[in-house]
Amino acid sequence: MKRGDVPELRGDNAGVVAVEAGARHDGFLERLRPAVRERGGSVVIFGMYSGVSADSILKRGLADFCVVGEAEAALPGLAERLISGGGGAFPPGVKWLEPDGGIGFSGPSAAVNTDDMPFLPLPVLTDGRYRKNSFPISIGRPLKWGFALGNRGCRFACRFCTAMTRQSLRKEYRLCSPERLFEEMKYQVERGGRTIISVEDDLFTGDREWTLRFCELLEKSGWATPWIMQTRFDCLDEEVLAALKRAGCAGMTCGMESGSDRVLEALGKRETVETIRRTGKLINKYGFATRYTTMIGSPGETEADARMTAALVRELNPTVVQMSFCTPYADTELAKEAGLRSGGRRFEDPAAGICALSADRLKRMRLKFYAKHYFSLSYLRGHAAGAAKYLIENPRAAAGQNAAFASFVARQALKTAGLRFVSRSAE
Ligand code: SF4
């Protein structure tokens, strides 16, 4: 079976086919649903795409049911209800198309706690499909990624936050038991041969006391496998960083967004440049690998603001930096309050009318930023040795990532050159 083929369905009843799909899978879903319905089954879609675009998915006939919210809460009850053929209400968190063309909704789903969930099945990890390409880190041996989830939800409400990229959007912050998370990490290392764990919470250190307890648990156990996590700068301080280091935390992703207080405020980040700078220096002091995410083209942003972002990145010199274009997806506060629209674009393609800088200008600025940053002496001095070690430890993955990055830069450069040519000839 080729990738994207509809699997062969046997028997009279296809039951329930639940798919975690994205917008790029529309073609697959168009083929899947008739095949499943022919055998009396139902297609259920869950995941971020379903959460954001359920109404449109159902109206286009791509699925029978869409799960909105956390699938772990709604899927078991929905599957039971559909398989048994019983009547009665659907569990909360489900949408469907009514016979009159309206959208039925069973109400918001309950929030699930990680403690109630089983461990991730090992074959999901060991078949090598899942890697954390965005975090190239050298650990002295090949990376075999494990993935775990601990705390869920988020205490903050950034105005650009979208369920397209953050599973926590507008979800209550829930702490798991530190022991449960530790047991799953141990299970993945001891039984699944994982050499590094990525804890996938959107806000890992959102509760200081919880973080210190978790770190103490790992430290006392003599835990020796590196792990990484993601959080915010203002949810870290020196005591927490020292505890993370002793517990084997090797790296972290933090959302920097901008080096301009004005832009941070417009984004509702509730964090200042000074906090980012001070914490970033502490993170460097403890020697963590770092991946910082930034944005340009935010509401009201000027070239001077974008230069401040580049300067802050240069100063903190993270291992990896990602620069995206601010994108007001339909579910963001930016779209709702400020009436801004992404125009169907994704964060790799600047939307029009968000700030005074044109899409062409933003693309050129980003290209220049990447070139200046990754070829700067300070970056090479700080990270070339680590990058070389990563390449030796993971030759295949590193070659693929380098080729993908080179092709991205080349495509952007060609596009930008084309845009410049068009705009110049139009002048
Ligand atoms: S801190 Fe992260 S997860 Fe929380 S609201 Fe902001 S962007 Fe979303």
Short mmCIF file of N, CA and C in Angstrom, two decimals, residues 26-145:
data_model
loop_
_atom_site.label_atom_id
_atom_site.label_comp_id
_atom_site.label_asym_id
_atom_site.label_seq_id
_atom_site.Cartn_x
_atom_site.Cartn_y
_atom_site.Cartn_z
N ASP A 26 -7.12 16.20 2.97
CA ASP A 26 -8.49 16.29 2.44
C ASP A 26 -8.73 15.27 1.32
N GLY A 27 -7.77 15.13 0.41
CA GLY A 27 -7.92 14.20 -0.72
C GLY A 27 -8.08 12.77 -0.23
N PHE A 28 -7.28 12.40 0.77
CA PHE A 28 -7.35 11.05 1.34
C PHE A 28 -8.73 10.83 1.98
N LEU A 29 -9.20 11.84 2.71
CA LEU A 29 -10.50 11.70 3.39
C LEU A 29 -11.64 11.59 2.38
N GLU A 30 -11.51 12.30 1.26
CA GLU A 30 -12.54 12.21 0.20
C GLU A 30 -12.66 10.79 -0.31
N ARG A 31 -11.53 10.06 -0.34
CA ARG A 31 -11.57 8.67 -0.82
C ARG A 31 -11.96 7.72 0.31
N LEU A 32 -11.55 8.06 1.52
CA LEU A 32 -11.78 7.14 2.64
C LEU A 32 -13.26 7.02 3.02
N ARG A 33 -13.94 8.17 3.09
CA ARG A 33 -15.30 8.13 3.64
C ARG A 33 -16.25 7.24 2.82
N PRO A 34 -16.28 7.35 1.46
CA PRO A 34 -17.18 6.46 0.72
C PRO A 34 -16.85 4.98 0.95
N ALA A 35 -15.53 4.66 1.04
CA ALA A 35 -15.13 3.26 1.23
C ALA A 35 -15.62 2.75 2.58
N VAL A 36 -15.56 3.58 3.60
CA VAL A 36 -15.98 3.16 4.94
C VAL A 36 -17.51 3.08 5.01
N ARG A 37 -18.17 4.07 4.43
CA ARG A 37 -19.65 4.09 4.49
C ARG A 37 -20.27 2.93 3.72
N GLU A 38 -19.60 2.54 2.62
CA GLU A 38 -20.09 1.41 1.82
C GLU A 38 -20.20 0.15 2.68
N ARG A 39 -19.35 0.07 3.71
CA ARG A 39 -19.37 -1.10 4.60
C ARG A 39 -20.02 -0.77 5.93
N GLY A 40 -20.86 0.22 5.93
CA GLY A 40 -21.65 0.52 7.12
C GLY A 40 -20.88 1.15 8.26
N GLY A 41 -19.70 1.67 7.98
CA GLY A 41 -18.89 2.26 9.06
C GLY A 41 -18.98 3.78 9.09
N SER A 42 -18.27 4.38 10.02
CA SER A 42 -18.25 5.84 10.16
C SER A 42 -16.81 6.32 10.24
N VAL A 43 -16.57 7.50 9.67
CA VAL A 43 -15.24 8.12 9.78
C VAL A 43 -15.30 9.21 10.84
N VAL A 44 -14.37 9.14 11.78
CA VAL A 44 -14.27 10.15 12.83
C VAL A 44 -12.92 10.83 12.68
N ILE A 45 -12.91 12.16 12.67
CA ILE A 45 -11.63 12.88 12.59
C ILE A 45 -11.37 13.55 13.93
N PHE A 46 -10.12 13.48 14.35
CA PHE A 46 -9.75 14.18 15.58
C PHE A 46 -8.42 14.89 15.36
N GLY A 47 -8.01 15.69 16.31
CA GLY A 47 -6.74 16.43 16.18
C GLY A 47 -7.02 17.90 15.95
N MET A 48 -5.92 18.65 15.70
CA MET A 48 -6.03 20.12 15.64
C MET A 48 -6.91 20.59 14.48
N TYR A 49 -6.75 19.94 13.31
CA TYR A 49 -7.54 20.34 12.13
C TYR A 49 -9.02 20.17 12.42
N SER A 50 -9.37 19.06 13.05
CA SER A 50 -10.76 18.79 13.39
C SER A 50 -11.26 19.85 14.38
N GLY A 51 -10.42 20.20 15.35
CA GLY A 51 -10.81 21.17 16.36
C GLY A 51 -11.10 22.54 15.77
N VAL A 52 -10.29 22.94 14.78
CA VAL A 52 -10.41 24.29 14.23
C VAL A 52 -11.43 24.33 13.08
N SER A 53 -11.50 23.26 12.27
CA SER A 53 -12.29 23.33 11.02
C SER A 53 -13.41 22.29 10.97
N ALA A 54 -13.94 21.88 12.13
CA ALA A 54 -14.94 20.80 12.14
C ALA A 54 -16.13 21.11 11.22
N ASP A 55 -16.68 22.33 11.32
CA ASP A 55 -17.88 22.65 10.54
C ASP A 55 -17.62 22.48 9.05
N SER A 56 -16.49 23.01 8.61
CA SER A 56 -16.18 22.94 7.17
C SER A 56 -15.90 21.49 6.74
N ILE A 57 -15.24 20.71 7.58
CA ILE A 57 -14.95 19.30 7.26
C ILE A 57 -16.27 18.55 7.08
N LEU A 58 -17.21 18.78 8.00
CA LEU A 58 -18.49 18.05 7.95
C LEU A 58 -19.31 18.51 6.75
N LYS A 59 -19.32 19.81 6.50
CA LYS A 59 -20.13 20.32 5.37
C LYS A 59 -19.58 19.86 4.03
N ARG A 60 -18.28 19.60 3.97
CA ARG A 60 -17.70 19.11 2.71
C ARG A 60 -17.78 17.58 2.62
N GLY A 61 -18.40 16.96 3.62
CA GLY A 61 -18.62 15.51 3.56
C GLY A 61 -17.36 14.68 3.73
N LEU A 62 -16.36 15.22 4.45
CA LEU A 62 -15.10 14.49 4.60
C LEU A 62 -15.12 13.52 5.77
N ALA A 63 -16.11 13.68 6.66
CA ALA A 63 -16.18 12.80 7.84
C ALA A 63 -17.62 12.73 8.33
N ASP A 64 -17.91 11.70 9.13
CA ASP A 64 -19.23 11.61 9.75
C ASP A 64 -19.26 12.36 11.07
N PHE A 65 -18.12 12.33 11.77
CA PHE A 65 -18.05 13.00 13.08
C PHE A 65 -16.70 13.68 13.21
N CYS A 66 -16.69 14.82 13.89
CA CYS A 66 -15.43 15.49 14.21
C CYS A 66 -15.34 15.62 15.72
N VAL A 67 -14.19 15.29 16.25
CA VAL A 67 -13.97 15.49 17.68
C VAL A 67 -13.36 16.87 17.86
N VAL A 68 -13.96 17.68 18.72
CA VAL A 68 -13.39 19.00 19.01
C VAL A 68 -12.95 18.99 20.47
N GLY A 69 -11.75 19.44 20.72
CA GLY A 69 -11.22 19.35 22.08
C GLY A 69 -10.35 18.12 22.20
N GLU A 70 -10.17 17.64 23.40
CA GLU A 70 -9.22 16.55 23.62
C GLU A 70 -9.85 15.20 23.25
N ALA A 71 -9.23 14.55 22.26
CA ALA A 71 -9.81 13.32 21.71
C ALA A 71 -9.90 12.22 22.76
N GLU A 72 -8.94 12.21 23.70
CA GLU A 72 -8.95 11.13 24.71
C GLU A 72 -10.25 11.13 25.50
N ALA A 73 -10.89 12.32 25.62
CA ALA A 73 -12.12 12.41 26.41
C ALA A 73 -13.31 11.89 25.60
N ALA A 74 -13.36 12.22 24.31
CA ALA A 74 -14.57 11.94 23.52
C ALA A 74 -14.51 10.62 22.76
N LEU A 75 -13.32 10.22 22.28
CA LEU A 75 -13.24 9.07 21.36
C LEU A 75 -13.75 7.74 21.93
N PRO A 76 -13.35 7.35 23.16
CA PRO A 76 -13.81 6.04 23.63
C PRO A 76 -15.33 5.94 23.68
N GLY A 77 -16.00 6.97 24.24
CA GLY A 77 -17.47 6.95 24.35
C GLY A 77 -18.13 6.97 22.98
N LEU A 78 -17.56 7.75 22.05
CA LEU A 78 -18.14 7.84 20.71
C LEU A 78 -18.01 6.50 19.98
N ALA A 79 -16.81 5.89 20.09
CA ALA A 79 -16.59 4.60 19.42
C ALA A 79 -17.55 3.55 19.98
N GLU A 80 -17.71 3.55 21.30
CA GLU A 80 -18.61 2.57 21.93
C GLU A 80 -20.04 2.76 21.43
N ARG A 81 -20.46 4.03 21.38
CA ARG A 81 -21.82 4.37 20.96
C ARG A 81 -22.05 3.93 19.50
N LEU A 82 -21.05 4.16 18.63
CA LEU A 82 -21.22 3.84 17.21
C LEU A 82 -21.15 2.33 16.97
N ILE A 83 -20.22 1.66 17.65
CA ILE A 83 -20.04 0.23 17.42
C ILE A 83 -21.25 -0.56 17.95
N SER A 84 -21.76 -0.14 19.12
CA SER A 84 -22.90 -0.87 19.70
C SER A 84 -24.18 -0.56 18.93
N GLY A 85 -24.16 0.55 18.17
CA GLY A 85 -25.36 0.93 17.41
C GLY A 85 -26.46 1.45 18.31
N GLY A 86 -26.13 1.66 19.58
CA GLY A 86 -27.14 2.14 20.53
C GLY A 86 -27.49 3.59 20.28
N GLY A 87 -28.63 4.01 20.79
CA GLY A 87 -29.04 5.41 20.62
C GLY A 87 -28.50 6.24 21.76
N GLY A 88 -29.19 7.31 22.03
CA GLY A 88 -28.79 8.16 23.16
C GLY A 88 -27.84 9.25 22.72
N ALA A 89 -27.49 10.08 23.68
CA ALA A 89 -26.68 11.26 23.37
C ALA A 89 -25.24 10.88 23.05
N PHE A 90 -24.61 11.70 22.21
CA PHE A 90 -23.18 11.51 21.97
C PHE A 90 -22.42 12.07 23.16
N PRO A 91 -21.22 11.57 23.41
CA PRO A 91 -20.43 12.14 24.51
C PRO A 91 -20.03 13.58 24.18
N PRO A 92 -19.74 14.40 25.18
CA PRO A 92 -19.33 15.78 24.91
C PRO A 92 -18.10 15.82 24.01
N GLY A 93 -17.99 16.90 23.21
CA GLY A 93 -16.81 17.09 22.37
C GLY A 93 -16.96 16.53 20.96
N VAL A 94 -18.22 16.29 20.51
CA VAL A 94 -18.41 15.70 19.17
C VAL A 94 -19.31 16.61 18.33
N LYS A 95 -18.95 16.77 17.04
CA LYS A 95 -19.80 17.51 16.10
C LYS A 95 -20.19 16.59 14.95
N TRP A 96 -21.36 16.82 14.36
CA TRP A 96 -21.84 16.02 13.23
C TRP A 96 -22.75 16.89 12.38
N LEU A 97 -23.05 16.38 11.17
CA LEU A 97 -23.93 17.13 10.25
C LEU A 97 -25.37 16.66 10.46
N GLU A 98 -26.27 17.59 10.75
CA GLU A 98 -27.68 17.25 10.93
C GLU A 98 -28.34 17.06 9.56
N PRO A 99 -29.46 16.31 9.49
CA PRO A 99 -30.12 16.11 8.18
C PRO A 99 -30.50 17.42 7.49
N ASP A 100 -30.77 18.49 8.27
CA ASP A 100 -31.14 19.77 7.63
C ASP A 100 -29.92 20.59 7.23
N GLY A 101 -28.72 20.00 7.35
CA GLY A 101 -27.50 20.71 6.93
C GLY A 101 -26.86 21.52 8.05
N GLY A 102 -27.53 21.59 9.21
CA GLY A 102 -26.95 22.31 10.36
C GLY A 102 -25.88 21.44 11.03
N ILE A 103 -25.15 22.05 11.96
CA ILE A 103 -24.10 21.30 12.67
C ILE A 103 -24.58 20.95 14.07
N GLY A 104 -24.59 19.67 14.39
CA GLY A 104 -24.92 19.23 15.75
C GLY A 104 -23.67 19.25 16.61
N PHE A 105 -23.82 19.59 17.88
CA PHE A 105 -22.66 19.66 18.78
C PHE A 105 -23.09 19.16 20.16
N SER A 106 -22.34 18.21 20.71
CA SER A 106 -22.73 17.63 22.00
C SER A 106 -22.18 18.42 23.18
N GLY A 107 -21.56 19.57 22.92
CA GLY A 107 -21.06 20.43 24.02
C GLY A 107 -19.58 20.21 24.26
N PRO A 108 -18.95 21.16 24.98
CA PRO A 108 -17.50 21.08 25.19
C PRO A 108 -17.09 19.79 25.90
N SER A 109 -15.95 19.24 25.48
CA SER A 109 -15.50 17.98 26.07
C SER A 109 -14.88 18.22 27.44
N ALA A 110 -14.86 17.15 28.22
CA ALA A 110 -14.24 17.23 29.54
C ALA A 110 -12.72 17.31 29.35
N ALA A 111 -12.03 17.94 30.33
CA ALA A 111 -10.57 18.00 30.26
C ALA A 111 -10.00 16.69 30.81
N VAL A 112 -9.04 16.13 30.09
CA VAL A 112 -8.45 14.86 30.51
C VAL A 112 -7.13 15.13 31.22
N ASN A 113 -6.85 14.35 32.23
CA ASN A 113 -5.57 14.46 32.91
C ASN A 113 -4.67 13.32 32.43
N THR A 114 -3.38 13.60 32.26
CA THR A 114 -2.47 12.56 31.77
C THR A 114 -2.49 11.34 32.69
N ASP A 115 -2.73 11.56 33.98
CA ASP A 115 -2.73 10.43 34.92
C ASP A 115 -3.76 9.37 34.55
N ASP A 116 -4.82 9.79 33.83
CA ASP A 116 -5.89 8.84 33.48
C ASP A 116 -5.56 8.08 32.20
N MET A 117 -4.45 8.40 31.56
CA MET A 117 -4.17 7.82 30.24
C MET A 117 -3.14 6.70 30.33
N PRO A 118 -3.25 5.71 29.42
CA PRO A 118 -2.22 4.66 29.40
C PRO A 118 -0.92 5.20 28.82
N PHE A 119 0.19 4.49 29.00
CA PHE A 119 1.45 4.90 28.39
C PHE A 119 1.33 4.77 26.87
N LEU A 120 2.15 5.54 26.17
CA LEU A 120 2.20 5.45 24.71
C LEU A 120 2.68 4.04 24.33
N PRO A 121 1.99 3.34 23.42
CA PRO A 121 2.46 1.99 23.06
C PRO A 121 3.87 2.07 22.44
N LEU A 122 4.75 1.16 22.84
CA LEU A 122 6.14 1.24 22.37
C LEU A 122 6.31 1.16 20.85
N PRO A 123 5.50 0.33 20.13
CA PRO A 123 5.70 0.27 18.66
C PRO A 123 5.56 1.63 17.99
N VAL A 124 4.75 2.52 18.58
CA VAL A 124 4.61 3.87 18.00
C VAL A 124 5.97 4.56 17.97
N LEU A 125 6.79 4.28 19.00
CA LEU A 125 8.10 4.92 19.08
C LEU A 125 9.17 4.15 18.33
N THR A 126 9.12 2.82 18.44
CA THR A 126 10.26 2.05 17.95
C THR A 126 10.24 1.82 16.44
N ASP A 127 9.13 2.14 15.76
CA ASP A 127 9.17 1.94 14.30
C ASP A 127 9.86 3.12 13.60
N GLY A 128 10.36 4.08 14.39
CA GLY A 128 11.23 5.13 13.85
C GLY A 128 10.51 6.23 13.08
N ARG A 129 9.16 6.24 13.13
CA ARG A 129 8.43 7.25 12.36
C ARG A 129 8.53 8.64 12.99
N TYR A 130 8.65 8.68 14.32
CA TYR A 130 8.62 9.97 15.00
C TYR A 130 10.00 10.40 15.46
N ARG A 131 10.40 11.58 14.98
CA ARG A 131 11.69 12.15 15.38
C ARG A 131 11.47 13.62 15.68
N LYS A 132 12.39 14.18 16.42
CA LYS A 132 12.26 15.60 16.74
C LYS A 132 13.30 16.33 15.89
N ASN A 133 13.02 16.48 14.60
CA ASN A 133 14.00 17.08 13.71
C ASN A 133 14.30 18.53 14.06
N SER A 134 13.34 19.17 14.74
CA SER A 134 13.54 20.59 15.04
C SER A 134 14.54 20.79 16.18
N PHE A 135 15.01 19.69 16.80
CA PHE A 135 15.92 19.87 17.94
C PHE A 135 17.17 19.00 17.76
N PRO A 136 18.09 19.44 16.89
CA PRO A 136 19.31 18.64 16.67
C PRO A 136 20.27 18.81 17.85
N ILE A 137 20.37 17.80 18.66
CA ILE A 137 21.18 17.92 19.88
C ILE A 137 22.16 16.75 19.93
N SER A 138 23.38 17.02 20.37
CA SER A 138 24.38 15.95 20.50
C SER A 138 24.33 15.41 21.92
N ILE A 139 24.16 14.08 22.05
CA ILE A 139 24.12 13.49 23.40
C ILE A 139 25.18 12.40 23.57
N GLY A 140 26.11 12.32 22.60
CA GLY A 140 27.20 11.34 22.71
C GLY A 140 26.85 9.99 22.11
N ARG A 141 25.65 9.83 21.59
CA ARG A 141 25.24 8.59 20.92
C ARG A 141 24.04 8.91 20.03
N PRO A 142 23.65 7.99 19.14
CA PRO A 142 22.54 8.31 18.23
C PRO A 142 21.25 8.61 18.99
N LEU A 143 20.50 9.55 18.44
CA LEU A 143 19.23 9.93 19.07
C LEU A 143 18.16 8.89 18.73
N LYS A 144 17.55 8.34 19.76
CA LYS A 144 16.35 7.51 19.56
C LYS A 144 15.29 8.16 20.42
N TRP A 145 14.39 8.89 19.76
CA TRP A 145 13.47 9.75 20.50
C TRP A 145 12.34 8.98 21.17
#
